[in-house]
Coordinates of C-alpha atoms in Angstrom, one line a residue:
X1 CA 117.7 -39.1 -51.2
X2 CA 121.1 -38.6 -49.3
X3 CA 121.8 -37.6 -45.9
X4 CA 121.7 -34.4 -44.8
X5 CA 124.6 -32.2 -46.2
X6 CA 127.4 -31.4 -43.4
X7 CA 128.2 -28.0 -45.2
X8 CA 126.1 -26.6 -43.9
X9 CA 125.2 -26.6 -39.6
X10 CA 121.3 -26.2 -38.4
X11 CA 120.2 -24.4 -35.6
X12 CA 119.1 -26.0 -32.5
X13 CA 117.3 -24.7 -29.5
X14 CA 120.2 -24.5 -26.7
X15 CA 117.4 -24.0 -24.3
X16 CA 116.6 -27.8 -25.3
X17 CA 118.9 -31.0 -24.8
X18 CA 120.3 -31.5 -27.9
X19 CA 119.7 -35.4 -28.6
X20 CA 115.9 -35.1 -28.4
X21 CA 116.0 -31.9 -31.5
X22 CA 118.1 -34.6 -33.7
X23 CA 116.2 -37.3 -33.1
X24 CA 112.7 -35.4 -33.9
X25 CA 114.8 -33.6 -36.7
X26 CA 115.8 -37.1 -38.2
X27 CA 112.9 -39.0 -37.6
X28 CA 110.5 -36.3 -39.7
X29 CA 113.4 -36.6 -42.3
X30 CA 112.4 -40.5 -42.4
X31 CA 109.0 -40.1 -41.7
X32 CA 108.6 -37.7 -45.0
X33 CA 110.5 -40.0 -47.1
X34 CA 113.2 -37.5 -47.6
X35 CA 115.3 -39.9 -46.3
X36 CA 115.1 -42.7 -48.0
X37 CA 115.5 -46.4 -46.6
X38 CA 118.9 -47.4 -47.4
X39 CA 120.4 -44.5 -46.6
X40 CA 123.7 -44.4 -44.3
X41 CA 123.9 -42.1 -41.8
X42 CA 127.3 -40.8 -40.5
X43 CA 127.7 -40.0 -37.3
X44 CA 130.7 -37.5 -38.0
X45 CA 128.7 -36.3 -40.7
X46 CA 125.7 -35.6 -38.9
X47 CA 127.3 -33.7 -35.8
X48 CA 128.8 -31.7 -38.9
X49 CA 125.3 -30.8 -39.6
X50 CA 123.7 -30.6 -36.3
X51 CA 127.3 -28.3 -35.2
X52 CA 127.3 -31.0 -32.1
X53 CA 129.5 -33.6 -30.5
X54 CA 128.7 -37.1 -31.5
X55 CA 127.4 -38.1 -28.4
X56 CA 124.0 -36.8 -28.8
X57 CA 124.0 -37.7 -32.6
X58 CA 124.6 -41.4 -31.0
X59 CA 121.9 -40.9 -28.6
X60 CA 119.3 -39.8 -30.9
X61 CA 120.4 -42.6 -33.4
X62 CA 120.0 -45.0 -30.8
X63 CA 116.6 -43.9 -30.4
X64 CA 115.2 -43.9 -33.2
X65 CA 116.9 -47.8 -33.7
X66 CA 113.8 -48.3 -30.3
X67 CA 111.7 -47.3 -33.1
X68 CA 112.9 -49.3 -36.0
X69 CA 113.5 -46.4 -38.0
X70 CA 117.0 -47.2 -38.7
X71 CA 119.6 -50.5 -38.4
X72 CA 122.6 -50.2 -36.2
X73 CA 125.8 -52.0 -36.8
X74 CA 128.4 -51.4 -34.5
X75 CA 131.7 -50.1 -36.1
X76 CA 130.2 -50.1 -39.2
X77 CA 127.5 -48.4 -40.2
X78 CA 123.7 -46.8 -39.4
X79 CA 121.0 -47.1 -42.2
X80 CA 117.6 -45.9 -42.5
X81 CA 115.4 -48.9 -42.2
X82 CA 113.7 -50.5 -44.9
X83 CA 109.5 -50.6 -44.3
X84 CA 108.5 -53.9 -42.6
X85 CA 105.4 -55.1 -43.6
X86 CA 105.2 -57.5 -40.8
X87 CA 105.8 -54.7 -38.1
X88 CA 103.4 -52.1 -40.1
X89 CA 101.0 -55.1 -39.7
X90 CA 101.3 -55.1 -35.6
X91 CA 101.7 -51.6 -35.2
X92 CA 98.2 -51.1 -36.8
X93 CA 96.6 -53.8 -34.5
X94 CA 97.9 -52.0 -32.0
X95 CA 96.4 -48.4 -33.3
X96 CA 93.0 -50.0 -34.5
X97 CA 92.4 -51.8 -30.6
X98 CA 93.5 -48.5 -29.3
X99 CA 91.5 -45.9 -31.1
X100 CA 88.4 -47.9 -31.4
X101 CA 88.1 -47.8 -27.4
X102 CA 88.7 -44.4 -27.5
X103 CA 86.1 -43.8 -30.3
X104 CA 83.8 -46.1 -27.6
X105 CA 84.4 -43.7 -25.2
X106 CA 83.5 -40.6 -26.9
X107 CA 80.5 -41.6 -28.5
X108 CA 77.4 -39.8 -26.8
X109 CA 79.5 -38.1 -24.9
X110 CA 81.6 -36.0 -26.9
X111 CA 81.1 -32.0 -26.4
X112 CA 80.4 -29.2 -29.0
X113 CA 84.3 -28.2 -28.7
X114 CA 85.7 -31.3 -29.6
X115 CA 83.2 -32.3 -32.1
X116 CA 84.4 -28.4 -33.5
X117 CA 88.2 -28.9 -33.3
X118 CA 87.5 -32.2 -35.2
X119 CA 85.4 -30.7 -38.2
X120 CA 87.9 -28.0 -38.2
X121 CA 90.9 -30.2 -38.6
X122 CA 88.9 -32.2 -41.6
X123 CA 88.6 -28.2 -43.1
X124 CA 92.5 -28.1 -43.5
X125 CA 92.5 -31.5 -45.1
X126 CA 89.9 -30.9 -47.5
X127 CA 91.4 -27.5 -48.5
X128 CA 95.0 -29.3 -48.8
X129 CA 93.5 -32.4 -51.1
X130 CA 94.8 -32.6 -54.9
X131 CA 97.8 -29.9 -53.4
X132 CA 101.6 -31.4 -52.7
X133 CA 101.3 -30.4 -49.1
X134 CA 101.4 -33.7 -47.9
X135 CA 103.4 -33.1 -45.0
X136 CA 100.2 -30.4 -44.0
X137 CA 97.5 -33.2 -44.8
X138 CA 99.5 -35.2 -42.2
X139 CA 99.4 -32.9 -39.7
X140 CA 95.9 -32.4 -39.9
X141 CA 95.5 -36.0 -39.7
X142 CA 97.7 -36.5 -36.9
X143 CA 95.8 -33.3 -35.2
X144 CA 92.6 -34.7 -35.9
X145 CA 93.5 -38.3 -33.9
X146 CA 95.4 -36.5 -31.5
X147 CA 92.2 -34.9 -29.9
X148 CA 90.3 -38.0 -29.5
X149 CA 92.9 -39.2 -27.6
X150 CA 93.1 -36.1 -25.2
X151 CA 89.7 -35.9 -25.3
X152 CA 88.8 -39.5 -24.2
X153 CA 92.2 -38.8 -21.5
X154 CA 94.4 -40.8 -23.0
X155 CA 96.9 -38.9 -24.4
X156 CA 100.2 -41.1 -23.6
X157 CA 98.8 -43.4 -25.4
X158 CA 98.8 -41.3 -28.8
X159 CA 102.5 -41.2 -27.9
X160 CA 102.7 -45.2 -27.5
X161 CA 101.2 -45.5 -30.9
X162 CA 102.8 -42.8 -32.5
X163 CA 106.2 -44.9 -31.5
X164 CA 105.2 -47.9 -33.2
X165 CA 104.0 -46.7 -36.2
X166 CA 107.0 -46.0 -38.2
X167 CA 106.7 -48.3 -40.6
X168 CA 102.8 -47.4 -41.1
X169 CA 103.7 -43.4 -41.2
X170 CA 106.3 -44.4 -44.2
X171 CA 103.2 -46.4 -46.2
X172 CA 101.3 -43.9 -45.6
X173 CA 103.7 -41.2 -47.0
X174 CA 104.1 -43.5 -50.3
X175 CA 100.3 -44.0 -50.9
X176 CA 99.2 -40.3 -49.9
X177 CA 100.2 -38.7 -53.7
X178 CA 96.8 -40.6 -54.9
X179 CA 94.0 -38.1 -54.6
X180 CA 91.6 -40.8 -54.0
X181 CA 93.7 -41.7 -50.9
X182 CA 93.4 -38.4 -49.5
X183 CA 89.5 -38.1 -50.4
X184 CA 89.2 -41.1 -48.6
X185 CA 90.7 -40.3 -45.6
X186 CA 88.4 -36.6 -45.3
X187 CA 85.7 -39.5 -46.3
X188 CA 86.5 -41.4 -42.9
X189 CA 87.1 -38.4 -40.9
X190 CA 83.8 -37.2 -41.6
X191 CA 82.1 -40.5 -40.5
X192 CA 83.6 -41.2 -37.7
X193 CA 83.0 -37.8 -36.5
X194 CA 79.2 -37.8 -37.5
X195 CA 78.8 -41.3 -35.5
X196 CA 80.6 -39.9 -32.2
X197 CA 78.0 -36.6 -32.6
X198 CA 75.0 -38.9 -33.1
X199 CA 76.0 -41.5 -30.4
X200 CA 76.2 -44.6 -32.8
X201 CA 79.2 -46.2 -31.2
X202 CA 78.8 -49.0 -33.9
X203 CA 79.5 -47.2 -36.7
X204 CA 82.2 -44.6 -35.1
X205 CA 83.9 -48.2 -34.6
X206 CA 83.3 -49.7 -38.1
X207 CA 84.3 -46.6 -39.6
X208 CA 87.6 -46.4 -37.6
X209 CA 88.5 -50.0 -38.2
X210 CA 87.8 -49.7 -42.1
X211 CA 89.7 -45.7 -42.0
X212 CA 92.8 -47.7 -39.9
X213 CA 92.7 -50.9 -42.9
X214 CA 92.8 -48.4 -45.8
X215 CA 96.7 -48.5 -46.4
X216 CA 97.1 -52.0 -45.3
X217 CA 94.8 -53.1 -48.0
X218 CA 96.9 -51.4 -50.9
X219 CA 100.3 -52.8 -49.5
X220 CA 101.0 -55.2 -52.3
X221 CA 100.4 -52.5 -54.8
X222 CA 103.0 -50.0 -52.6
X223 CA 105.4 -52.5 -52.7
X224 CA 105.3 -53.4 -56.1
X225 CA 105.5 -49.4 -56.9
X226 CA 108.4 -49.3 -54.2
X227 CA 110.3 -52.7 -54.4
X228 CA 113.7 -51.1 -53.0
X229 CA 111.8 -49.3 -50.0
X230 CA 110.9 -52.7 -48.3
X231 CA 112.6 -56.0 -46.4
X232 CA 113.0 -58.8 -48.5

């Protein structure tokens, strides 16, 4: 899918800097697949769209480069990133030795609110399953990890992961269509949050660990579907 059309300029906050709106702007674009790897991004053209200077189209582009979202060349060109299988690899390791700490943490000890805010989250994704509102499932999903974190009070840490997990989000987007994806993720959710109520920290692990392998698994089956969305 192209680039964002300059013909048109998008509102920004003015109460906000700038470069943090384009980045967020551009990285959902790239998250969601609606900008698809291999695509160039102009700077010109993108201040077009944003109705900024290209300073804080640089910045933001810059940025999301940290990430490994997109590929810099200087004085030629910026394109959205191909997925890396190797870094979707890491970035996992890095999420699955995170979360199951934090799943440690809250099991036995977890109160009737979060346990609550949990189930409800699991409630959106089961009413959004076999629908296209896969952007909305992801939400839920990212909701529904985000308030283990706080919860276990660690919540810079959801950030940290969240910044490495580019190339994961991306897989994730591609495999989510598949209703027995989605079925299995409500599947997981439900599990882990029955082993943190009934203090089983063994199986809140196990059931993190095999909820956090799930896309991994089907990565040679997304790449063969996808061939021109990943690195040699």
């Amino acid at each position: 899918m192209p680039a964002p059309s300059p013909s048109r300029s998008v509102a920004l906050d003015r109460s906000r800097h700038a470069a943090p709106q384009v980045f967020e702007r551009l990285r959902d674009l790239i998250l969601s697949l609606e900008m698809a790897p291999g695509t160039v991004l102009s700077r010109a053209d993108l201040a077009a769209h944003f109705g900024l200077s290209q300073t804080p189209v640089r910045d933001a582009l810059i940025k999301l480069g940290e990430e490994g979202l997109v590929d810099i060349f200087p004085q030629h060109a910026t394109v959205v990133s191909r997925i890396d299988a190797a870094a979707a690899v890491q970035a996992q390791f890095l999420r699955r030795s995170i979360e199951a700490e934090v799943v440690l943490t809250l099991t036995g000890h977890a109160d009737a609110l979060l346990l609550s805010q949990l189930r409800a989250q699991i409630d959106v994704q089961t009413a959004l399953m076999g629908s296209t509102a896969y952007l909305e499932f992801i939400a839920a999903d990212r909701a529904f990890h985000r308030l283990m974190y706080v919860a276990a009070g660690v919540p810079d840490l959801f950030d940290l992961v969240r910044k490495h997990s580019g190339h994961v989000d991306r897989l994730r987007m591609l495999n989510l269509p598949t209703l027995g994806k989605q079925r299995a993720i409500v599947r997981d959710h439900r599990r882990i949050v029955d082993a943190i109520a009934s203090g089983d920290a063994e199986a809140a692990q196990t059931s993190l660990r095999d909820h956090l392998s799930g896309t991994l698994g089907q990565i040679d089956a997304i790449r063969l579907a996808h061939p021109d969305y990943f690195t040699a």
